[in-house]
Coordinates of C-alpha atoms in Angstrom, one line a residue:
X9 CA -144.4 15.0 -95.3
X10 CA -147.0 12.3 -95.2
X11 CA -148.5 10.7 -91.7
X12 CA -148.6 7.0 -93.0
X13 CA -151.4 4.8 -92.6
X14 CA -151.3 2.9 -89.7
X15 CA -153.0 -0.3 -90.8
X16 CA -152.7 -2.5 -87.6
X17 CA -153.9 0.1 -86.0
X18 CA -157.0 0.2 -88.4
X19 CA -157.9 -3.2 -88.2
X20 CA -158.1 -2.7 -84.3
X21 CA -159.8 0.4 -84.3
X22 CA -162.5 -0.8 -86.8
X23 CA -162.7 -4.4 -85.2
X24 CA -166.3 -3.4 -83.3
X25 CA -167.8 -2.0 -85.9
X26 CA -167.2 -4.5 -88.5
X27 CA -166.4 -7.8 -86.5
X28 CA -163.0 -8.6 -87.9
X29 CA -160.0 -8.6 -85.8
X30 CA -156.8 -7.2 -86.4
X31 CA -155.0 -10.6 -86.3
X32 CA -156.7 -12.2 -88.9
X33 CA -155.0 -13.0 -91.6
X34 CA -156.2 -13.5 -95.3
X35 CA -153.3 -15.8 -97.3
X36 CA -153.1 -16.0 -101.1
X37 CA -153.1 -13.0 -103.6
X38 CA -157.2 -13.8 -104.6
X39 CA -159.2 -10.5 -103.5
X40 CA -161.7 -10.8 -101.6
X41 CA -165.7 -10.8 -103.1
X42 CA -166.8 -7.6 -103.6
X43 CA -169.5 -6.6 -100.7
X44 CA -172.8 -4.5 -101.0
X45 CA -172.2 -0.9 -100.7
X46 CA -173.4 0.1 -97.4
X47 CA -177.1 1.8 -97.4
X48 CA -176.0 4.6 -95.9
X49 CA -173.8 5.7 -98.0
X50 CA -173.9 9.4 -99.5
X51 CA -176.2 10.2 -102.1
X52 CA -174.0 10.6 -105.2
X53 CA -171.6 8.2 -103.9
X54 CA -170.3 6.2 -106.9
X55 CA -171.0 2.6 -107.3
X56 CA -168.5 0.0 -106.2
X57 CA -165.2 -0.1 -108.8
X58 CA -165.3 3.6 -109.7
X59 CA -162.5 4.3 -111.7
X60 CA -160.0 6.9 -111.5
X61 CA -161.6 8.4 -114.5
X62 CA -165.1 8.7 -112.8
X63 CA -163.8 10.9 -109.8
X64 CA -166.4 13.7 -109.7
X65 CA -165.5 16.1 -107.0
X66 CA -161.6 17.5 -106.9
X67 CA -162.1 18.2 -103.5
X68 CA -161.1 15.9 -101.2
X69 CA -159.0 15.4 -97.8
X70 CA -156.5 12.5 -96.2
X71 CA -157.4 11.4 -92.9
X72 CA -156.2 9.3 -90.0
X73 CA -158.4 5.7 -90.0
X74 CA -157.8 4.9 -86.6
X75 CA -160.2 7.8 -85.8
X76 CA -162.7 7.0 -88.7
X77 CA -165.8 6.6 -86.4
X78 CA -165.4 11.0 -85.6
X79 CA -164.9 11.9 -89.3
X80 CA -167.2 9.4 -91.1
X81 CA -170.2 12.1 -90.9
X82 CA -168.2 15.0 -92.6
X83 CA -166.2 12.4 -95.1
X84 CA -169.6 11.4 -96.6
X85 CA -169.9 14.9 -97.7
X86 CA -167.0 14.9 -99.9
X87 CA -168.4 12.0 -101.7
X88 CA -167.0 11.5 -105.2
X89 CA -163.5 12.8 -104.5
X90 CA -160.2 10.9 -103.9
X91 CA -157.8 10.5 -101.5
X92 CA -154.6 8.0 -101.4
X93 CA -153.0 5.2 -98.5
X94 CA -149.6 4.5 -98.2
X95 CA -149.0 0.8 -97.7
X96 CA -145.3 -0.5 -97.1
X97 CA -144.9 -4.5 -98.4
X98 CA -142.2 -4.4 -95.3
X99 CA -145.5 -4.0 -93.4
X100 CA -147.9 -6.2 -95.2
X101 CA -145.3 -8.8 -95.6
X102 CA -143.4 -9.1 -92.1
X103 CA -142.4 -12.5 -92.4
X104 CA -141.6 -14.2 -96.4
X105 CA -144.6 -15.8 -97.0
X106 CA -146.8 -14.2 -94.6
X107 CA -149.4 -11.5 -95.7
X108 CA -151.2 -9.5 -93.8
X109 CA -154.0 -7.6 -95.8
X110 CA -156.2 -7.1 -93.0
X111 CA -155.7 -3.4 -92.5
X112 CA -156.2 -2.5 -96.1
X113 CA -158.8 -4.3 -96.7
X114 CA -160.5 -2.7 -94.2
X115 CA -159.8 0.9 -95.7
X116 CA -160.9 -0.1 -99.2
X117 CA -164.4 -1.0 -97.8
X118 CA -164.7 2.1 -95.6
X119 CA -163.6 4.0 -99.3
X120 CA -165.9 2.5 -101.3
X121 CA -169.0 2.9 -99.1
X122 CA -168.4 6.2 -98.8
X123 CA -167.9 6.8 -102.5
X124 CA -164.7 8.1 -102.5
X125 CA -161.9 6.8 -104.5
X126 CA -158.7 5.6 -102.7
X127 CA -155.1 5.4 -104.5
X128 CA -152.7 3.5 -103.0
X129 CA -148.7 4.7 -102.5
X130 CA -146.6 1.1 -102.3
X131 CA -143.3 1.8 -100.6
X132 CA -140.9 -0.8 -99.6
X133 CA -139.7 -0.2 -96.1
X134 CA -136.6 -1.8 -94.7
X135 CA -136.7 -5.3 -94.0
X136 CA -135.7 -9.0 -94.8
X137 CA -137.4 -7.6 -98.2
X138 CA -134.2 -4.8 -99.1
X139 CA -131.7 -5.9 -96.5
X140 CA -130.0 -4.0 -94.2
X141 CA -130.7 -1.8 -90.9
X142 CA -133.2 1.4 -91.4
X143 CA -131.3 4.8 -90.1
X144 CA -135.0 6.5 -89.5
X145 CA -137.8 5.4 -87.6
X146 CA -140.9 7.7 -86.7
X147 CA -144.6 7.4 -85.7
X148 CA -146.0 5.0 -83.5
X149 CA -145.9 2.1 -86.0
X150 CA -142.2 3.2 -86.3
X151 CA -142.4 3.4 -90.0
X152 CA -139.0 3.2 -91.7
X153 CA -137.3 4.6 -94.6
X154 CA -137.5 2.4 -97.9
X155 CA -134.9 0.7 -99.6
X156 CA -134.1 -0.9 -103.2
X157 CA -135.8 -4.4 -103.0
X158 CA -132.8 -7.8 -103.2
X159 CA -135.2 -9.1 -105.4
X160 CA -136.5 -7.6 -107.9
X161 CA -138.6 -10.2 -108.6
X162 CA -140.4 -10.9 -105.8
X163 CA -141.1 -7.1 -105.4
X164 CA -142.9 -7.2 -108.3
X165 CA -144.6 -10.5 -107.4
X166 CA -145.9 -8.2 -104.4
X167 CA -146.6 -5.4 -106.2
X168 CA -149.4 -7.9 -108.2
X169 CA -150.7 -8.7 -105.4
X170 CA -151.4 -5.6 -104.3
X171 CA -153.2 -4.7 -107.7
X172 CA -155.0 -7.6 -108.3
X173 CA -156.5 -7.7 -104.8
X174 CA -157.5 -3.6 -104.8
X175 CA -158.3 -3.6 -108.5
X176 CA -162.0 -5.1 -107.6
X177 CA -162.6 -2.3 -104.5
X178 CA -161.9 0.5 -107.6
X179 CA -158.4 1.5 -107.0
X180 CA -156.5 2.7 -110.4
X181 CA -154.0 4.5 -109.3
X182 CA -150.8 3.5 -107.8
X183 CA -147.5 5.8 -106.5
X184 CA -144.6 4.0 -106.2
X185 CA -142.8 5.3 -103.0
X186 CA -143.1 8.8 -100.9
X187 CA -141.1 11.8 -101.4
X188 CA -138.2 9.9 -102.8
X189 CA -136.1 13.0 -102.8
X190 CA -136.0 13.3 -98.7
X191 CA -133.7 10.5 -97.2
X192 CA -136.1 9.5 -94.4
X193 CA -138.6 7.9 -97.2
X194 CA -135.8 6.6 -99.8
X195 CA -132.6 5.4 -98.9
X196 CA -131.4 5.0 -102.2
X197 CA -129.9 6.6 -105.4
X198 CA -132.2 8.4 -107.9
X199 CA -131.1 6.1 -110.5
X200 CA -132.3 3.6 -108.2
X201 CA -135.6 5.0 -107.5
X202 CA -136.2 5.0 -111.3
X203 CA -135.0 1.3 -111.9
X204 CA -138.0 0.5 -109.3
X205 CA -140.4 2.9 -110.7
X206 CA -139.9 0.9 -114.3
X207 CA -140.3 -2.7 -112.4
X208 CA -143.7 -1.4 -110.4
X209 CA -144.6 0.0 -113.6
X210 CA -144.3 -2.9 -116.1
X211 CA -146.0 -4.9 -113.2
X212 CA -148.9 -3.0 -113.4
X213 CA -149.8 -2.2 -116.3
X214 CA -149.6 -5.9 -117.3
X215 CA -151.7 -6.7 -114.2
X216 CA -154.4 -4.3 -114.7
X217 CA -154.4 -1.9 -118.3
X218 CA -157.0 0.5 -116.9
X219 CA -154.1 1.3 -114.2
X220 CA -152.1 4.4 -113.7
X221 CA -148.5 5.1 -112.5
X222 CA -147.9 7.7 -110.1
X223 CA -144.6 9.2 -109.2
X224 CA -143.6 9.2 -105.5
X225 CA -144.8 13.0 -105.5
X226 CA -141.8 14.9 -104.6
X227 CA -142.0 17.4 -101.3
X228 CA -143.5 20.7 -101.0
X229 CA -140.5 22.1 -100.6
X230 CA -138.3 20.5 -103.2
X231 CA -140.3 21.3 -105.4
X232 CA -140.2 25.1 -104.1
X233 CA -136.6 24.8 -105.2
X234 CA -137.4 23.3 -107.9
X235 CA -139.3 26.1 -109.2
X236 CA -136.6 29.3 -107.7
X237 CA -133.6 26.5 -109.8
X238 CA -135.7 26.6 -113.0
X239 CA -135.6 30.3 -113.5
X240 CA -132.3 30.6 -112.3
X241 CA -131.1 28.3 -115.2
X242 CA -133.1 30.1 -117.4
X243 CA -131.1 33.3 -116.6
X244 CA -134.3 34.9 -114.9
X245 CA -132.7 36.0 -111.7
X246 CA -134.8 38.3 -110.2
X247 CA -138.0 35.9 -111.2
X248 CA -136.8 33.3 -109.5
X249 CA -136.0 35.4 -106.0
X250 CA -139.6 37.0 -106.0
X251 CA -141.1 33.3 -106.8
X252 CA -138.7 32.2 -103.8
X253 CA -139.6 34.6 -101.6
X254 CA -143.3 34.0 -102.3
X255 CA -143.2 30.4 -102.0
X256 CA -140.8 30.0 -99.1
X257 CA -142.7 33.3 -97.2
X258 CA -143.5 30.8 -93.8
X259 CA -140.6 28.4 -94.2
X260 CA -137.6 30.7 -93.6
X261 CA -135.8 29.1 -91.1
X262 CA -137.4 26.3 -90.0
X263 CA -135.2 24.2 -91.5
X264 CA -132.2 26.2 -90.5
X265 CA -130.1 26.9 -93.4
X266 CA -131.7 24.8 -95.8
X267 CA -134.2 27.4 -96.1
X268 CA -132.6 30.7 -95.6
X269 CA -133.6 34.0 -96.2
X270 CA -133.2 35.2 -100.1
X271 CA -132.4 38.9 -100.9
X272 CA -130.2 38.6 -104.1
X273 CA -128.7 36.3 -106.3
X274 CA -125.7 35.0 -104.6
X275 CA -128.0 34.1 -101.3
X276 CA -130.2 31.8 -103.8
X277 CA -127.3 30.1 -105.3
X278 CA -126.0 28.9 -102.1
X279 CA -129.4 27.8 -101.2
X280 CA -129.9 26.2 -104.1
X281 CA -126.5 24.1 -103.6
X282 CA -127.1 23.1 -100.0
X283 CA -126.6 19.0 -99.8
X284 CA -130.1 18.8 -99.1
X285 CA -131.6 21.1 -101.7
X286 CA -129.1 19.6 -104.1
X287 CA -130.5 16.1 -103.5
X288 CA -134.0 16.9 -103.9
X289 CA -133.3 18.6 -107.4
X290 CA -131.7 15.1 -108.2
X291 CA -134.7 13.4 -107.4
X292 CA -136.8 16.0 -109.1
X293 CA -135.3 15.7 -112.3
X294 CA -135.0 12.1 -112.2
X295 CA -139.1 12.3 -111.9
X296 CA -139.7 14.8 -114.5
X297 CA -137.5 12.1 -116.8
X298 CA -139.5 9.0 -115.9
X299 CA -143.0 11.4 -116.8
X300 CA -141.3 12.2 -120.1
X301 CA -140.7 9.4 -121.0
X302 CA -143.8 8.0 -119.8
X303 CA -142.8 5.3 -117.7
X304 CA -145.3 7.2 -114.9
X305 CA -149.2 8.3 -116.3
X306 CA -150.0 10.9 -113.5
X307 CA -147.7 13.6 -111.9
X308 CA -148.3 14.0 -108.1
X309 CA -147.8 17.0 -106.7
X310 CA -147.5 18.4 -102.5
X311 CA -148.4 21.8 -101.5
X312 CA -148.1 23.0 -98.3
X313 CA -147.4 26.6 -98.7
X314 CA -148.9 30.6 -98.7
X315 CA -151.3 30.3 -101.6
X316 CA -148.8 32.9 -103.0
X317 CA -146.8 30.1 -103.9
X318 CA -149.4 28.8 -106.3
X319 CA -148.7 30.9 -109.3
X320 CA -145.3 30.6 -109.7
X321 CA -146.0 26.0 -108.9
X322 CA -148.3 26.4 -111.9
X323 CA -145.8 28.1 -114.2
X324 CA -143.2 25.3 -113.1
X325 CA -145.6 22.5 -113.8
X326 CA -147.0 23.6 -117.2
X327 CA -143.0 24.0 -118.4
X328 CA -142.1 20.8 -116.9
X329 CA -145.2 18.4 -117.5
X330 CA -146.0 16.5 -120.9
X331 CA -148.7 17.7 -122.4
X332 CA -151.6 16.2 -121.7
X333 CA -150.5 14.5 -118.5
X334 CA -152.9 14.4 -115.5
X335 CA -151.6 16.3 -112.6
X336 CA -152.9 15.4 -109.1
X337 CA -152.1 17.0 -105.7
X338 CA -152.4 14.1 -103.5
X339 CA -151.2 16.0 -100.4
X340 CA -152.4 19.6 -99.7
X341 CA -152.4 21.9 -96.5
X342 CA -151.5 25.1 -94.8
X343 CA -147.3 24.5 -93.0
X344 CA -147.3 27.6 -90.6
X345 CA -145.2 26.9 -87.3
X346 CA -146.6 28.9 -84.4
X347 CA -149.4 30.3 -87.1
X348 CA -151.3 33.0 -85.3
X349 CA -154.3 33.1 -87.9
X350 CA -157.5 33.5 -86.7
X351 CA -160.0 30.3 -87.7
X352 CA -162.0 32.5 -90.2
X353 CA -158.6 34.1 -92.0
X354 CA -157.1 30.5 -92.2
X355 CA -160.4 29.2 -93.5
X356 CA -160.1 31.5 -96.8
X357 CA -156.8 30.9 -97.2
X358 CA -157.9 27.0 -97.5
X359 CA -160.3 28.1 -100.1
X360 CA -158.3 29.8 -102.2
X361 CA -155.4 28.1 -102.0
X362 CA -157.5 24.8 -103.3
X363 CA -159.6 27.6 -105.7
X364 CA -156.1 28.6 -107.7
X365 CA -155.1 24.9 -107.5
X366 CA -158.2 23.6 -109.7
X367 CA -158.5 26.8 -111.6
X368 CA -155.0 25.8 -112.8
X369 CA -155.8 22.6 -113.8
X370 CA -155.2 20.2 -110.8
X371 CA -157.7 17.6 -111.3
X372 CA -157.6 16.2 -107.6
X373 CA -156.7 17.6 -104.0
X374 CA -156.2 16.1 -101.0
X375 CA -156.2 18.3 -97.8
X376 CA -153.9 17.2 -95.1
X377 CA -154.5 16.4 -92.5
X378 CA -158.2 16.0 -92.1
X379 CA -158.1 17.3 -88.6
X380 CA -155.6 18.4 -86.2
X381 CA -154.1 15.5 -84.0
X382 CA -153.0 16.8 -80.7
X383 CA -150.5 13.9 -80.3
X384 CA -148.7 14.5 -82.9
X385 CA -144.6 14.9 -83.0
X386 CA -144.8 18.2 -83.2
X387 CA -146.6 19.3 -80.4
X388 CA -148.7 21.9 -81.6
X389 CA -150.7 22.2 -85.0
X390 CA -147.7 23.2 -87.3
X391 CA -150.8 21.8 -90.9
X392 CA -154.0 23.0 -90.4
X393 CA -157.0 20.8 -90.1
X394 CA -160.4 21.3 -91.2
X395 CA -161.9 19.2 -88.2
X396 CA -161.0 19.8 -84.8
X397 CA -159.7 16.2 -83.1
X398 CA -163.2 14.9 -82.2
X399 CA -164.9 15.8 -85.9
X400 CA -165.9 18.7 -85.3
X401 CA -166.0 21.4 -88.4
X402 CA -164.0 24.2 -88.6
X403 CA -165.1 26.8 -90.8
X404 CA -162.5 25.6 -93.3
X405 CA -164.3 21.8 -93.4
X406 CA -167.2 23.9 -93.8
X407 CA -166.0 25.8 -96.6
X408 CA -164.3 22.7 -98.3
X409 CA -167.5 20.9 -98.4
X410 CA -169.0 23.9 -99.6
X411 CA -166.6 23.8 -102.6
X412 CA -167.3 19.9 -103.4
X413 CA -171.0 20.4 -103.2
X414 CA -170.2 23.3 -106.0
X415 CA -167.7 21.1 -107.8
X416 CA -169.3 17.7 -108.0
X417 CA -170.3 16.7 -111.0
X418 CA -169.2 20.0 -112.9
X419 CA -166.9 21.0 -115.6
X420 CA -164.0 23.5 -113.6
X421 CA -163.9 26.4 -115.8
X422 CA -161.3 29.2 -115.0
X423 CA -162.3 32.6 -114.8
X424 CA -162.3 34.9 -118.5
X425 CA -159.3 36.7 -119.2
X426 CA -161.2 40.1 -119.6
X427 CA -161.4 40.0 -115.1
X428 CA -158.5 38.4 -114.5
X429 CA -156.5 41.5 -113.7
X430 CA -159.5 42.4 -111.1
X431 CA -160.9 39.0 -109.7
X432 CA -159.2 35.5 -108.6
X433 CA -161.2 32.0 -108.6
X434 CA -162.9 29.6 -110.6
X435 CA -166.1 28.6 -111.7
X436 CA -167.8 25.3 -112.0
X437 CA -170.6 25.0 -114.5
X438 CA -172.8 21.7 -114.1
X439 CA -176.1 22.3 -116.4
X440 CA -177.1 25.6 -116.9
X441 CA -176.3 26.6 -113.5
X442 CA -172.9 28.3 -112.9
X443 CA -171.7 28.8 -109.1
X444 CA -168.5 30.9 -109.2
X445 CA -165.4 31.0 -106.0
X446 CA -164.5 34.7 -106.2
X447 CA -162.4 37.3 -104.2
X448 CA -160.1 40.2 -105.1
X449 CA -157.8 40.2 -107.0
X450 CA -156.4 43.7 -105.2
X451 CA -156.9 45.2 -101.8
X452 CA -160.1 47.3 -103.7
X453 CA -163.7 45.8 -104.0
X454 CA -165.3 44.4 -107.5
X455 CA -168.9 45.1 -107.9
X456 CA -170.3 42.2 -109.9
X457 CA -173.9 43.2 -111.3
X458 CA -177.0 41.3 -110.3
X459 CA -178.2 38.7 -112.4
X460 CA -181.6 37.4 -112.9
X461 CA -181.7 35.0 -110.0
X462 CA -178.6 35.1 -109.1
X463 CA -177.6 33.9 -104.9
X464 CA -174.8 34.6 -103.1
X465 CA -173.3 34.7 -100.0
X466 CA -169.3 33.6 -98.0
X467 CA -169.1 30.1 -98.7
X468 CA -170.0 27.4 -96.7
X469 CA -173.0 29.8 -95.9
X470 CA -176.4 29.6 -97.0
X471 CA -176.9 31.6 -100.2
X472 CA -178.9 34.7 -100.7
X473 CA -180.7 37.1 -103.2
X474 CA -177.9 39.1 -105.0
X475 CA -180.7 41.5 -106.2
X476 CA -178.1 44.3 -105.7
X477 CA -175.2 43.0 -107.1
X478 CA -172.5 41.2 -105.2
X479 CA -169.3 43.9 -103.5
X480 CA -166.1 41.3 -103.9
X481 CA -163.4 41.9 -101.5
X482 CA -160.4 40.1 -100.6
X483 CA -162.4 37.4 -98.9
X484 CA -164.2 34.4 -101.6
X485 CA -167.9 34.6 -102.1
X486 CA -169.6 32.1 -103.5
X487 CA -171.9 33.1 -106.5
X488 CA -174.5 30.8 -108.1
X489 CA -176.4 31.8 -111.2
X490 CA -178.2 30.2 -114.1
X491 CA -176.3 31.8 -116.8
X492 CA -173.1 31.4 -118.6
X493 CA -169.6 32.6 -116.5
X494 CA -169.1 34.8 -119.5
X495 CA -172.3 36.6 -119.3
X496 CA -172.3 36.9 -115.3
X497 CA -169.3 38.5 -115.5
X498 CA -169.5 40.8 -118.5
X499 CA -170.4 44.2 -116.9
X500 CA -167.8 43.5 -113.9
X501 CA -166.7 46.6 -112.6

């Protein structure tokens, strides 16, 4: 689940640094002029009104903007990457007639200076906008569900708004709603959730052209049973256990039974027909009809899982996706109630858990949360962070940044088939200059040979002579040469 943006919040928190306060209002739908990128921002950070299109760096992270001032030093690192807001027009719009875009507008500037792309999720809320009393409240901005709009209409008078005033600070990309298939986001139907996706979607495109539609991005774990129900239907029984007992390997039982433990078939069935899980296959397949069919231009996906779980996500997503459709995974992170992982073991399950994500053809991740909030709900850090609450970086920031520095800029090219059986990773090639994310792909150690000025070392670690050849264990190297992947890896052994 997503921590929503809290954009009063943000207009107070920034109101120092920038001179704005969080009451003002701006009226109309006109955007704003476009400002002068700031001076400082990150070398290789885009100009303003990057596109979608011109996101350089897949490696990215969603953060909480009431603490911007701690995290702007490490965010400017993953310059040329993307990351997403969720807005709610119950929210924006508190009163008919009444906008507030003071909040946003603030986050679209802080975006753009830094050179990273922002996508914007549009939900609803409940409110004198859909009617009705909301049945779930959370967070300190006590965000609601979202319901189906009274007016269609006037939804999609907001919704071009909302485009035409973010379409100048480079945002292409817009989700309609949040994890539509849990009934704390949407309170509706799934054939209602589609009706809206259409109305957003022919608002949009006739707004802005260059625009994409983004699904709501069902849940980590629906989509977990998505994947188990698949191969079930398919008659592939015992597939579908191991790939549920793979993906599901921290989750047993922390949802009580809609998560149980899975053994044999008649255990997965029962699972599978639980109200809940039930629900989110609904919602699931009502997605998979509006990217069919086109109505929706990019699939979102949300991970929060053993990187185990990758494999058998990828195999459900290239089954299930048009071809040709852009998969993104807006939200990414490490779920593990109680984890008892050491920082350094956690950090390279970060890596490769992003590694297999981009080497499978994820053009965008989003690691969430940023850093670890010691208020949260929860109390205690049930996602892993990267920063520790004051900005501070974990050896996981480290090693994402790492990664973006590698990626940015470069083609991702996955690893030849002739290792595969021996090595996991990816390589990105920018130039002549290859720099491969390796580890193995067994509990024994791959020697790969030296190559003429090859450098290597653990990433997010300087980089030394490989003059002997690089020993890969089950923990990722980084390995930088200027030669072909193909020819670095030919005499693996």
């Amino acid at each position: 689940m997503t921590r929503p943006g809290r954009l009063r919040a943000v207009a107070t928190a920034v109101a120092a640094m920038l001179l704005l306060t969080a009451g003002c209002t701006v009226g109309g739908d006109d955007p704003p002029s476009a400002a002068t990128p700031s001076a400082t921002a990150a070398p290789g950070a885009g100009t303003p009104g990057r596109t979608a299109d011109q996101v350089s760096n897949p490696f990215g992270a969603h953060w909480d903007w009431s603490r911007y001032q701690q995290f702007e030093p490490y965010l400017r690192r993953l310059a040329g990457s993307a990351t997403y807001e969720e807005i709610s027009w119950c929210e924006i719009e508190r009163t008919s007639g009444q906008v507030d875009w003071a909040g946003l507008d603030e986050i679209a500037s802080r975006s753009r200076e830094l050179g990273i792309t922002v996508h914007l999720k549009i939900r609803t809320g409940v409110c004198w906008a859909t009617g009705g009393t909301a049945r779930y409240t959370r967070g300190a901005a006590s965000k609601t569900e979202s319901a189906m709009p009274t007016d269609l209409g006037a939804y999609q008078r907001f919704v071009r708004s909302v485009v035409q005033r973010y379409g100048p600070y480079g945002v292409r990309e817009y989700a309609i709603e949040n994890e539509v298939n849990a009934p704390s986001y949407w309170a509706g139907s799934p054939e209602e959730y589609a009706r809206l996706v259409r109305a957003a979607a022919e608002t949009i495109r006739a707004t802005d052209p260059t625009a994409r539609v983004v699904d709501s991005g069902i849940s980590s774990v629906a989509y977990g049973m998505g994947v188990a129900n698949r191969l079930v239907r398919a008659g592939r029984v015992p597939e579908a256990i191991a790939a549920y007992q793979a993906y599901f390997q921290r989750r047993v039982g922390t949802r009580g039974q809609q998560i149980p433990a899975v053994t044999g078939e008649a255990q997965l069935r029962r699972a599978l027909g639980t109200e809940t899980n039930s629900r989110s296959l609904r919602f699931l397949a009502v997605t998979e009809s509006l990217l069919t069919d086109r109505t929706v231009d990019v699939r979102q996906v949300h991970f929060y899982e053993h990187f185990s779980g990758v494999a058998p996500l990828l195999d459900y997503l290239r089954a299930t996706t048009p071809p040709g459709m852009p998969i993104q995974a807006w939200e990414v992170g490490q779920f593990w109630r109680d984890g008892d992982g050491d920082p350094a073991s956690r950090a390279a399950e970060m890596v490769k858990t992003v590694t297999l994500l981009v080497a499978g053809g994820i053009g965008e991740i989003s690691w969430l949360p940023l850093a670890y909030n010691p208020n949260n709900a929860a109390g205690s850090e049930v996602r892993y962070g990267l920063l520790d609450p004051d900005g501070a970086e974990r050896d996981a920031g480290r090693m994402l940044a790492a990664l973006a520095d590698a990626a940015r800029d470069a083609t991702v090219t996955p690893l030849p088939a002739p290792v595969a059986g021996r090595l996991h990773g990816v390589a990105f090639v920018r130039g002549g200059s290859s720099t491969l994310v390796l580890w193995s792909a067994s509990n024994t150690p791959v020697t790969v040979p030296a190559t003429p000025g090859g450098r290597t070392g653990a990433v997010g670690s300087p980089l030394g002579a490989a003059g002997g050849g690089t020993t890969v264990t089950d923990v990722p190297v980084l390995l930088r040469a200027d030669q072909p992947v193909d020819r670095i890896l030919a005499a693996v052994r």
